[in-house]
Coordinates of C-alpha atoms in Angstrom, one line a residue:
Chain A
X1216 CA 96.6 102.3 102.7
X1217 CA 94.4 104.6 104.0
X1218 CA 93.3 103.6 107.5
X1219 CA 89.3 105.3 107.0
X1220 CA 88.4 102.6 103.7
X1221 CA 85.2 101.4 104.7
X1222 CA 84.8 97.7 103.8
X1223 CA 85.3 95.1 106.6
X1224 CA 83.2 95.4 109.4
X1225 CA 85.2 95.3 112.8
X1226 CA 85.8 93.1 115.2
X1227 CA 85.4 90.3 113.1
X1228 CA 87.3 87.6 115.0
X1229 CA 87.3 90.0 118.4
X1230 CA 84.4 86.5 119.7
X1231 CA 86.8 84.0 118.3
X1232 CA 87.7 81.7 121.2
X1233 CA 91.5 81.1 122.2
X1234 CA 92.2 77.9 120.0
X1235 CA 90.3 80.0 116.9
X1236 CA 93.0 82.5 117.8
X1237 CA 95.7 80.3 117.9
X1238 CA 94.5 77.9 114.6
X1239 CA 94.4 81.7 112.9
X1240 CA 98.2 83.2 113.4
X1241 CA 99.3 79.5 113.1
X1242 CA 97.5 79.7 109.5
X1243 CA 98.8 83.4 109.0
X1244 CA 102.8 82.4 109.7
X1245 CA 102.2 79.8 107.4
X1246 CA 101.3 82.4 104.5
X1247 CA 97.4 82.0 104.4
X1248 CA 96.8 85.3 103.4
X1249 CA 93.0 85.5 104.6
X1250 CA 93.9 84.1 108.1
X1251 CA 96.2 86.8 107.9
X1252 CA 93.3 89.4 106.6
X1253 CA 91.0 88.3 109.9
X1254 CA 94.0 89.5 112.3
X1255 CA 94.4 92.8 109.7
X1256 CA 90.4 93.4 110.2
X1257 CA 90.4 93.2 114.1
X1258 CA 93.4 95.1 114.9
X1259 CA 94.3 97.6 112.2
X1260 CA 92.0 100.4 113.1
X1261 CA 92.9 100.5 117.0
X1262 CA 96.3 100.3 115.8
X1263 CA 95.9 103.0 113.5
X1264 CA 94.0 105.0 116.3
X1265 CA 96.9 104.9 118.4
X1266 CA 99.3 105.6 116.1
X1267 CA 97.5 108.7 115.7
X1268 CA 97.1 109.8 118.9
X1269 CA 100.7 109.7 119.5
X1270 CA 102.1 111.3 116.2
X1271 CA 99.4 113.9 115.7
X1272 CA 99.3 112.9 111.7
X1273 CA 96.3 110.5 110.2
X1274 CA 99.1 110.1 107.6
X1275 CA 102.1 109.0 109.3
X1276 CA 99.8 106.6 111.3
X1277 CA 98.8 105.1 108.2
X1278 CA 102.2 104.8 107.1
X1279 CA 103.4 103.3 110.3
X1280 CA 100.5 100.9 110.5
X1281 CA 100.9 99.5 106.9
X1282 CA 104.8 99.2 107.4
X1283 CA 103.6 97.3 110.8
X1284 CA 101.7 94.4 109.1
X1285 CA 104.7 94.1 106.5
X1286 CA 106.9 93.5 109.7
X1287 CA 103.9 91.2 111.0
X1288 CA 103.9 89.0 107.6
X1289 CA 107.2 88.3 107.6
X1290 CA 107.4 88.0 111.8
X1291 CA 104.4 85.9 112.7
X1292 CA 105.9 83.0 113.1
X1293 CA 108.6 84.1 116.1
X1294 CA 105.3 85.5 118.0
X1295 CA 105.7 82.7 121.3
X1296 CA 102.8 83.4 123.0
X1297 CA 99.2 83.7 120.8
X1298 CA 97.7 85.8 123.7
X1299 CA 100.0 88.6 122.9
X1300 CA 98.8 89.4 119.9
X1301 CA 97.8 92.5 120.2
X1302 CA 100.2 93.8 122.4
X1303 CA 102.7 92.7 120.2
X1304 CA 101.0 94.2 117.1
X1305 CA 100.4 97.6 118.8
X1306 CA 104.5 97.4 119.5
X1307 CA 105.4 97.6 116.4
X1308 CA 102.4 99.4 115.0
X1309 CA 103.8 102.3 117.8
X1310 CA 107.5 101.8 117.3
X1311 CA 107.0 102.4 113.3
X1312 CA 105.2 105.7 114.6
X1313 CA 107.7 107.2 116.5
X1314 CA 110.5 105.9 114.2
X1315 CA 108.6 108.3 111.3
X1316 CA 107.9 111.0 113.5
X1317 CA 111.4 111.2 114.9
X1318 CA 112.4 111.5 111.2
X1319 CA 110.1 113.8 110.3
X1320 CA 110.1 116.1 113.3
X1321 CA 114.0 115.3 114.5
X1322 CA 112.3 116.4 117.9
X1323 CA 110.8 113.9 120.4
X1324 CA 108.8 116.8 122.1
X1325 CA 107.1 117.8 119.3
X1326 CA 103.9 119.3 120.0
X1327 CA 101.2 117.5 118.1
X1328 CA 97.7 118.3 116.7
X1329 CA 94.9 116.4 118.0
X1330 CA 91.3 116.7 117.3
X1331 CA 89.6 118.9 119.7
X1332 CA 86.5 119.0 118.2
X1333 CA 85.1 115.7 120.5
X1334 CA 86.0 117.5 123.7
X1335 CA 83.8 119.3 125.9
X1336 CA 85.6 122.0 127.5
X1337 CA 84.9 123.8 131.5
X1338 CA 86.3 122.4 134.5
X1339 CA 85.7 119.1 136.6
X1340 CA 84.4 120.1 139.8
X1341 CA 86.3 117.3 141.1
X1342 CA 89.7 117.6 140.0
X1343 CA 88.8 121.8 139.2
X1344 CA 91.5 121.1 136.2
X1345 CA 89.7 122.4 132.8
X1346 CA 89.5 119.6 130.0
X1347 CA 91.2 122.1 127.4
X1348 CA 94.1 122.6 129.5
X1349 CA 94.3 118.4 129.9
X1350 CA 94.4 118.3 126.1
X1351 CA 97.0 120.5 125.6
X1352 CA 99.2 119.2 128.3
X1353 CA 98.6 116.3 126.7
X1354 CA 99.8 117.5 123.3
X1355 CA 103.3 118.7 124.7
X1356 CA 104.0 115.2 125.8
X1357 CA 106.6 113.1 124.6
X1358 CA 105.5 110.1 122.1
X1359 CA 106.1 107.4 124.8
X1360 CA 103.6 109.5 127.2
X1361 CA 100.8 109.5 124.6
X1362 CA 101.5 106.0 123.6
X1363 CA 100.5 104.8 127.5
X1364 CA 98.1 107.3 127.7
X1365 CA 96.5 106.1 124.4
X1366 CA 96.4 102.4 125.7
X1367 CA 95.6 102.8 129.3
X1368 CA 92.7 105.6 128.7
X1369 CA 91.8 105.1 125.5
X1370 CA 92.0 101.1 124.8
X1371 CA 91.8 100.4 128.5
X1372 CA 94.9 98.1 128.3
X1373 CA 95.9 96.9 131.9
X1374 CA 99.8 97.2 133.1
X1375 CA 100.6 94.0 131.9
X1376 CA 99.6 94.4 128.6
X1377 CA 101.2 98.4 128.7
X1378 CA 104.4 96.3 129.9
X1379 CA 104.1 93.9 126.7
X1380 CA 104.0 97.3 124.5
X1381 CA 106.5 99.2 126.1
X1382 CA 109.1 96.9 127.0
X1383 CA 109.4 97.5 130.7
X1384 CA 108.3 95.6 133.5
X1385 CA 104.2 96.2 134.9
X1386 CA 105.7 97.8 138.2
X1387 CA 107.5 99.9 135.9
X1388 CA 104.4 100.9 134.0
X1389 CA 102.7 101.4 136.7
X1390 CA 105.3 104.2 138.1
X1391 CA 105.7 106.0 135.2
X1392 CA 101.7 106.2 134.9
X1393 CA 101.8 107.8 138.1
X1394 CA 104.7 110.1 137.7
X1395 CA 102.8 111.3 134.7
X1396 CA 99.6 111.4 136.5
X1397 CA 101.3 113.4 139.6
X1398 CA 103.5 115.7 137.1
X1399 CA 100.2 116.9 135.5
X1400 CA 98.5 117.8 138.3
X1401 CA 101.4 119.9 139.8
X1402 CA 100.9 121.3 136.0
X1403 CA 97.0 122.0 136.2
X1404 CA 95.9 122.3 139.8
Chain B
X473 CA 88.7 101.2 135.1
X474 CA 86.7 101.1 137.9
X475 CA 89.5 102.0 140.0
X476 CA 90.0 105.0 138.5
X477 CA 90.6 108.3 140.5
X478 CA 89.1 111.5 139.6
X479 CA 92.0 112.8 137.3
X480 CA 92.1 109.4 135.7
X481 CA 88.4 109.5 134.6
X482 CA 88.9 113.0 133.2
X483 CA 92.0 112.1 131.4
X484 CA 90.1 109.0 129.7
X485 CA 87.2 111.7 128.8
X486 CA 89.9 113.5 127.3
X487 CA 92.2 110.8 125.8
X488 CA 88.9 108.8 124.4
X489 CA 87.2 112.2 122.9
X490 CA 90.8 113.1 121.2
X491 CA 91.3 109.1 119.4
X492 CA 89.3 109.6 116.3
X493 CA 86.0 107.1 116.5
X494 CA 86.3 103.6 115.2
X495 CA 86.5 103.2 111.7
X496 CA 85.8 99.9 109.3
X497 CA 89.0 98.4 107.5
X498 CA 90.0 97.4 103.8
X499 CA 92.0 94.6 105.3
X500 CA 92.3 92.5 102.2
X501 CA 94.3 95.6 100.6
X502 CA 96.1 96.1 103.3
X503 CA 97.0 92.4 103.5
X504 CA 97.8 93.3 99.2
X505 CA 100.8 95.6 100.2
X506 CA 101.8 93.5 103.3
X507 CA 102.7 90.4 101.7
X508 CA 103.7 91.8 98.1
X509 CA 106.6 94.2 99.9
X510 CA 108.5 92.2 102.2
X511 CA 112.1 92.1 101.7
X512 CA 112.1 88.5 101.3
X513 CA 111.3 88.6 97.7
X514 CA 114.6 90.4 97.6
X515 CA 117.0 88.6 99.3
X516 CA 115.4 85.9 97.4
X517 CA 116.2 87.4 94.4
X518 CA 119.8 87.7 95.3
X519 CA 120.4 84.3 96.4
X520 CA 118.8 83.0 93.4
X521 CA 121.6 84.7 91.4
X522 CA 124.0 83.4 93.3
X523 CA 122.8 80.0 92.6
X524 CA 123.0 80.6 88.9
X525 CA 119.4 80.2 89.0
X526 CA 117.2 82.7 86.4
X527 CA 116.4 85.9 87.8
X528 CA 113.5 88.4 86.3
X529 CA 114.9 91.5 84.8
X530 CA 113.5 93.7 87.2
X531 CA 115.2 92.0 90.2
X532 CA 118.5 92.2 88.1
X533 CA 118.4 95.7 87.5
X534 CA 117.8 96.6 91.3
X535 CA 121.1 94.5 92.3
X536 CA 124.0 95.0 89.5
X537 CA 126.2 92.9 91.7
X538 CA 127.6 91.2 88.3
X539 CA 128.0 94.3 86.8
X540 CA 131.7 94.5 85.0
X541 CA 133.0 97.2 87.7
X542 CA 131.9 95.1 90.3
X543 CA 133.1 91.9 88.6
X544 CA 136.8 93.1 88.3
X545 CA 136.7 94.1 92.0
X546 CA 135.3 91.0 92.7
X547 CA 138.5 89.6 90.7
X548 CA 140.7 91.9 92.6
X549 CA 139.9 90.5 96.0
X550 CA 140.4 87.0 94.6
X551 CA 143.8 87.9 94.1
X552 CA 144.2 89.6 97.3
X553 CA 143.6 86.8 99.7
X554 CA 143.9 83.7 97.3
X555 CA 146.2 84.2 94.3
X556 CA 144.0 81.7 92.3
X557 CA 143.5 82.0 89.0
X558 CA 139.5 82.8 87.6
X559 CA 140.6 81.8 84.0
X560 CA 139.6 78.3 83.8
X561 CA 136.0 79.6 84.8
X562 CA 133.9 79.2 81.4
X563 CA 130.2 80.5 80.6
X564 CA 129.0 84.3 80.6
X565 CA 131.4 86.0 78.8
X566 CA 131.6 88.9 81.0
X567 CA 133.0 86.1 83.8
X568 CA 135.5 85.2 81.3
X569 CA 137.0 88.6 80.9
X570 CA 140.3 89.2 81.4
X571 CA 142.0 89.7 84.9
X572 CA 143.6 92.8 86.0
X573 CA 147.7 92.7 86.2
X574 CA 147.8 92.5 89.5
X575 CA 147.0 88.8 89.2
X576 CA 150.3 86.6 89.1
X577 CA 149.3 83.2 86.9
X578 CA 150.6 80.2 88.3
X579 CA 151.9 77.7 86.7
X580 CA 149.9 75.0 87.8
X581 CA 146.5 76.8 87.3
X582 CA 145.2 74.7 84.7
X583 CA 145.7 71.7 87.1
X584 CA 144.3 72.8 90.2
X585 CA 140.9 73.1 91.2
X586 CA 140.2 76.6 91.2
X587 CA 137.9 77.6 94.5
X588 CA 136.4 81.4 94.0
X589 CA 135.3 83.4 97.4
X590 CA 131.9 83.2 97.3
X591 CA 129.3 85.9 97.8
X592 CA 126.6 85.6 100.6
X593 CA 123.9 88.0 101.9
X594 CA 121.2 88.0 103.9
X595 CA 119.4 89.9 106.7
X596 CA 119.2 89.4 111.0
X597 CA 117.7 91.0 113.7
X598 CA 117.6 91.7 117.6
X599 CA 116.7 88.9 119.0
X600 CA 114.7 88.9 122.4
X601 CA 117.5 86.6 124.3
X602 CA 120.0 89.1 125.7
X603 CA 121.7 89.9 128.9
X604 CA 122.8 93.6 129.9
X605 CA 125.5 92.6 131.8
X606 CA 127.1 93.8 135.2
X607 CA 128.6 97.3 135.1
X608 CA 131.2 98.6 137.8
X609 CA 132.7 102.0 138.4
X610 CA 135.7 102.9 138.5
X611 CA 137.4 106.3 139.1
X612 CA 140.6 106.3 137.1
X613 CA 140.9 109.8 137.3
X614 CA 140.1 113.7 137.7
X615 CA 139.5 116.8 135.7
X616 CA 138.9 119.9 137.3
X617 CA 137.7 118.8 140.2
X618 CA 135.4 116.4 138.8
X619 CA 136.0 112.4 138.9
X620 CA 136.6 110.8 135.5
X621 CA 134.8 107.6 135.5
X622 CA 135.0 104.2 134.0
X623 CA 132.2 102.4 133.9
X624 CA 133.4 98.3 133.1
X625 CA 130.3 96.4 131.5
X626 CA 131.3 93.2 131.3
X627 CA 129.3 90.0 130.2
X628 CA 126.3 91.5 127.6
X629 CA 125.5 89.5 125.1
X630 CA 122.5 89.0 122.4
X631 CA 121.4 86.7 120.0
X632 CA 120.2 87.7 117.0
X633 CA 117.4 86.0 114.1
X634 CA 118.1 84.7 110.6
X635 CA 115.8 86.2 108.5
X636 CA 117.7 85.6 105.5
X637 CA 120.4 83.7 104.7
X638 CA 121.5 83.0 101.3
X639 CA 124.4 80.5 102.3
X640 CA 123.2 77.9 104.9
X641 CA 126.5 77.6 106.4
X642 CA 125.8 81.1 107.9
X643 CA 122.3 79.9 109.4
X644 CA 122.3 78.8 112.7
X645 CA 122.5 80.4 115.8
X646 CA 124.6 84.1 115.7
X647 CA 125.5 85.4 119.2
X648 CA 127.1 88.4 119.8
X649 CA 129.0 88.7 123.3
X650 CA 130.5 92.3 124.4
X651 CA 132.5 94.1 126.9
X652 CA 132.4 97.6 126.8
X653 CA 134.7 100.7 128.6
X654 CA 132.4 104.1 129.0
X655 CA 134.3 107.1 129.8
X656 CA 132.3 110.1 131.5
X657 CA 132.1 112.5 134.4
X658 CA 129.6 112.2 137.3
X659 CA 126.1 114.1 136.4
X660 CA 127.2 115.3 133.1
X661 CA 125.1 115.7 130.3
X662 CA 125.2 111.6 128.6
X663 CA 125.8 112.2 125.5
X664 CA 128.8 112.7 124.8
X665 CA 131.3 110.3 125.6
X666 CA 133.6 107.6 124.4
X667 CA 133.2 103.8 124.3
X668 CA 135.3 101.2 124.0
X669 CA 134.0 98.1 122.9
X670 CA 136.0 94.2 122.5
X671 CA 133.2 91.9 120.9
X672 CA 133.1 88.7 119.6
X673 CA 130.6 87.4 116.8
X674 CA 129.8 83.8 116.8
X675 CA 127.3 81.5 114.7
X676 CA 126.8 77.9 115.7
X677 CA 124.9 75.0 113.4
X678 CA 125.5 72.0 112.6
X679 CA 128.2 72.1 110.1
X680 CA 130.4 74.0 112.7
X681 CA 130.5 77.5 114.1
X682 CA 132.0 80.6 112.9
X683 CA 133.7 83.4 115.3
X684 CA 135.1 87.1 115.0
X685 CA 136.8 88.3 116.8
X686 CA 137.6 92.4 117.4
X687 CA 137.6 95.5 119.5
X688 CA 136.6 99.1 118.3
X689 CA 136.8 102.4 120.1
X690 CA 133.1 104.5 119.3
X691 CA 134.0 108.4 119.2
X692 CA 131.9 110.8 121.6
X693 CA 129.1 112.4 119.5
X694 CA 125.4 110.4 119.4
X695 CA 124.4 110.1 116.0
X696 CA 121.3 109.1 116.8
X697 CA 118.1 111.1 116.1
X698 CA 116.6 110.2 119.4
X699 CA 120.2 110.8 120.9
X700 CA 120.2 108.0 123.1
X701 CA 123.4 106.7 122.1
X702 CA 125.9 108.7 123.5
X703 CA 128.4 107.8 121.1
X704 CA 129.0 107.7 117.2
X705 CA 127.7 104.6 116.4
X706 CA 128.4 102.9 113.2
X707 CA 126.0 102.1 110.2
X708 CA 127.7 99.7 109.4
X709 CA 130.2 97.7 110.9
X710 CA 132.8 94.9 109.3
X711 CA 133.4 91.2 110.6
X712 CA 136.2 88.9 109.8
X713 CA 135.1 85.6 110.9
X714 CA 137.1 82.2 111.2
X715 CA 135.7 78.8 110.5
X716 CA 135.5 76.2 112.5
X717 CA 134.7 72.6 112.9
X718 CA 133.0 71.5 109.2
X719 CA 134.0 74.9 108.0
X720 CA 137.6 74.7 109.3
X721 CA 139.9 76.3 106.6
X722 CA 137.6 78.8 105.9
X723 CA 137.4 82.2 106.3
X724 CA 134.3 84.6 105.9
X725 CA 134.2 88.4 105.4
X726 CA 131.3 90.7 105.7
X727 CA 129.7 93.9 106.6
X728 CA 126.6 94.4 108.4
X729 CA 124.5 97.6 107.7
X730 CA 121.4 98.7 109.6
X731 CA 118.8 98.4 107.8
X732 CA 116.9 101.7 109.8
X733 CA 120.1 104.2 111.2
X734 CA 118.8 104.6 114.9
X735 CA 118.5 101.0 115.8
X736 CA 120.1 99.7 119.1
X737 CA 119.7 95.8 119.5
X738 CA 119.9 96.4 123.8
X739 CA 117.0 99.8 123.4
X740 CA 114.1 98.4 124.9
X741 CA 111.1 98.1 122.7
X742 CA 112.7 98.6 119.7
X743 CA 115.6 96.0 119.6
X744 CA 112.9 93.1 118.2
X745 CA 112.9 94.7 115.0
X746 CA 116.3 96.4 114.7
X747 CA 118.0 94.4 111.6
X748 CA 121.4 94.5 109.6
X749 CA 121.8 93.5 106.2
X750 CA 124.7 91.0 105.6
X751 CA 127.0 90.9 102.5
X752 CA 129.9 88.7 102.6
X753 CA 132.1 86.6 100.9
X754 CA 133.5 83.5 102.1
X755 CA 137.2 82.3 100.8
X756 CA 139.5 79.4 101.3
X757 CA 142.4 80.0 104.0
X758 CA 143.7 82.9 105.4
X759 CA 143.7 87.1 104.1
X760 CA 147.3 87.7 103.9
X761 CA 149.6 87.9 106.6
X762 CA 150.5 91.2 107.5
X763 CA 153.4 93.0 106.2
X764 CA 156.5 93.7 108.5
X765 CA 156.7 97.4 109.7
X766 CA 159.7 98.9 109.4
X767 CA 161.8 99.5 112.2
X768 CA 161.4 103.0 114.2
X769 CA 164.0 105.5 112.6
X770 CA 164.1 104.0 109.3

């Protein structure tokens, strides 16, 4: 299922207040397949964004997302706490990723392509590190690094909900954010 | 993000330019695929057969578990740990068919009632209840100069789900418990080394509870992709469990395969949706004792 179809606006239920959210994956672990359509609209595309980002293939992410929600359907109901939703989605979403991509690439430091075309290049007179260079040091990273880069930078997730994707503790997060932030400026600057 | 410092902001320039822009979804089709290829409708499918219920032909021809090979092999175990006789069994034909030699009639088959092993299967995964267990070091040795470690984990254990379960006497709570033995040297590369492993396999519900047993030595070598096991771990490994309680007198058989090769119920993030397939049978009594040895020398 390609993850560009044009159809369902967005952020459909991204207003629905907490009990709406709960009343909704209760519905959806029951089998009511258009509860279950409302958590598909507001999550799939970040998911598929992600997945992405951290494989380098539109494909593969499409592939891991779709094999995501068939985990989802037949998972919903052991999901404890509502609120993690969408950490718990982007888990598996991410997992599925770098499942395919270890299969396909047999590597887990395989460089991946991702769009440059967005980018502006030339340097920040702040941190005098050039944005080109970021982008490709952030291409030679390993999936996990992308994966919190993705969520922290991209979605804005906070640590606890980088904790809830990536199976270690906040504190935890939080280090390895800055190992990786202090390992690429020895890199750049 | 307001905290940000200057490298962060960059890097979220960056990270936000490279993520392709939001895109609108087809979430009904997507919902379509979701629901229509879940393994459920398989296992279903399966259990259904066991249950002599009707099954559609397409599900039949995906699992030939009544297939004649299978159904003489099937007849072969009976023998093996039961000795009882299938020939008082009456309806498909192919059921009726005649057993192989190796199965001695008895004399008072016609009177007794004749209990077959049945067939089970079903699927669990990776629970999120575990424990990792307290690990100790202890040098039992040296090679070259270098200290031969044993690392004693003792007291892991994790629970796992029932997706599936075609026999409800194998629902219930399934709790695996292990000790394990690493072998290695100090700062050598981790992959690479052997593990001993004593287990024990138990399912609680309320008919009873269910337990295996067994210990298993894992040679040095990861076969993982990601390499993060630093030993050969099995796809599949085989369970002899012992009945207890309501299902005292039984005895249960299976093997559990991995349903994706590199999953590790105690790897962090991943063990949530690391599952085994399940295929069993379950029989009355014992396997048969096992045979004397002969004597050294002879």
């Amino acid at each position: 299922m390609s993850c560009a179809t044009y159809l369902v606006g967005m952020g459909a239920m991204t207003q629905a207040a907490d009990r709406d959210l709960i009343r909704i994956i209760e519905s959806a672990a029951e089998g009511d397949e258009v509860a279950f359509a409302r958590i598909v609209a507001t999550y799939h595309d970040d998911m598929c964004r992600v997945c992405t980002f951290v494989s380098g293939e539109e494909t593969l992410a499409e592939d891991a997302v779709q094999t995501a929600w068939s985990i989802a359907w037949r998972k919903l109901d052991t999901l404890r706490e509502p609120d993690h939703l969408r950490s718990w989605l982007m888990r598996v979403a991410v997992n599925e990723a770098k499942k395919l991509l270890k299969k396909r690439s047999r590597r887990s430091r395989a460089e991946v392509a991702i769009d440059t075309s967005r980018i502006a290049g030339g340097t920040d007179p702040t941190t005098g590190i050039d944005a080109l260079d970021l982008l490709a040091a952030v291409r030679h990273m390993d999936p996990d690094d992308r994966t919190l880069l993705a969520l922290r930078y991209g979605l804005g997730y906070d640590a606890t909900e980088l904790a809830a994707v990536t199976g270690i503790s906040p504190a935890g997060t939080r280090q390895r954010l800055k190992r990786l932030l202090d390992r690429l400026r020895r890199e750049l600057e | 993000m307001d905290d940000m410092n200057a490298l962060e902001r960059q890097l979220a320039n960056v990270v936000q330019g490279a993520m392709r822009p939001p895109r609108p979804v087809d979430a009904s089709a997507i919902v379509r695929t979701a629901t229509t290829g879940a393994p459920t409708d398989r296992l279903s499918a399966i259990s259904r057969r066991f249950r002599g219920g009707s099954v559609p032909v397409s599900a039949e021809r995906g699992f030939s578990m009544f297939t004649a090979v299978k159904f003489v092999a099937a007849a072969a175990i009976v023998a093996l740990f039961g000795g009882f006789l299938l020939a008082s069994i009456t309806g498909d034909p192919r059921e009726t068919a005649p057993l192989p030699a190796a199965v001695s009639p008895s004399p008072s088959a016609s009177t007794v009632e004749v209990t077959v092993p049945e067939e089970f299967v079903g699927r669990i995964t990776c629970g999120t209840h575990r424990q990792d267990g307290q690990s100790t070091d202890v040098v039992v040795g040296s090679v070259d100069g270098g200290k031969l470690i044993r690392r004693e984990t003792r007291g892991q254990f994790g629970e796992y789900t029932v997706d599936e379960m075609s026999d409800a006497r194998f629902d219930g709570t399934h709790t695996l418990f292990m000790d394990t033995d690493e072998y290695f040297f100090p700062g050598s590369d981790p992959i690479g080394y052997p593990l001993l492993r004593s287990s024990v396999h138990r399912i609680e519900n309320d008919g009873g509870a269910w337990q295996s047993i067994g210990s298993v030595a894992y040679l040095p070598g990861s076969t993982a992709s990601g390499s993060y096991l630093p030993y050969t771990a099995p796809l599949a490994d085989r369970w002899l469990l012992v009945g207890e309680g309501a299902h005292d007198g039984l005895t249960a058989t299976w093997e559990m395969s991995l349903v994706e090769p590199d999953c590790y119920c105690w790897d962090q993030g991943h063990s949530e949706f690391c599952s085994w397939d399940l295929r069993g049978l379950v029989f009355e009594g014992d396997p048969p004792a096992a045979p004397g040895a002969p004597s050294a020398g002879k």
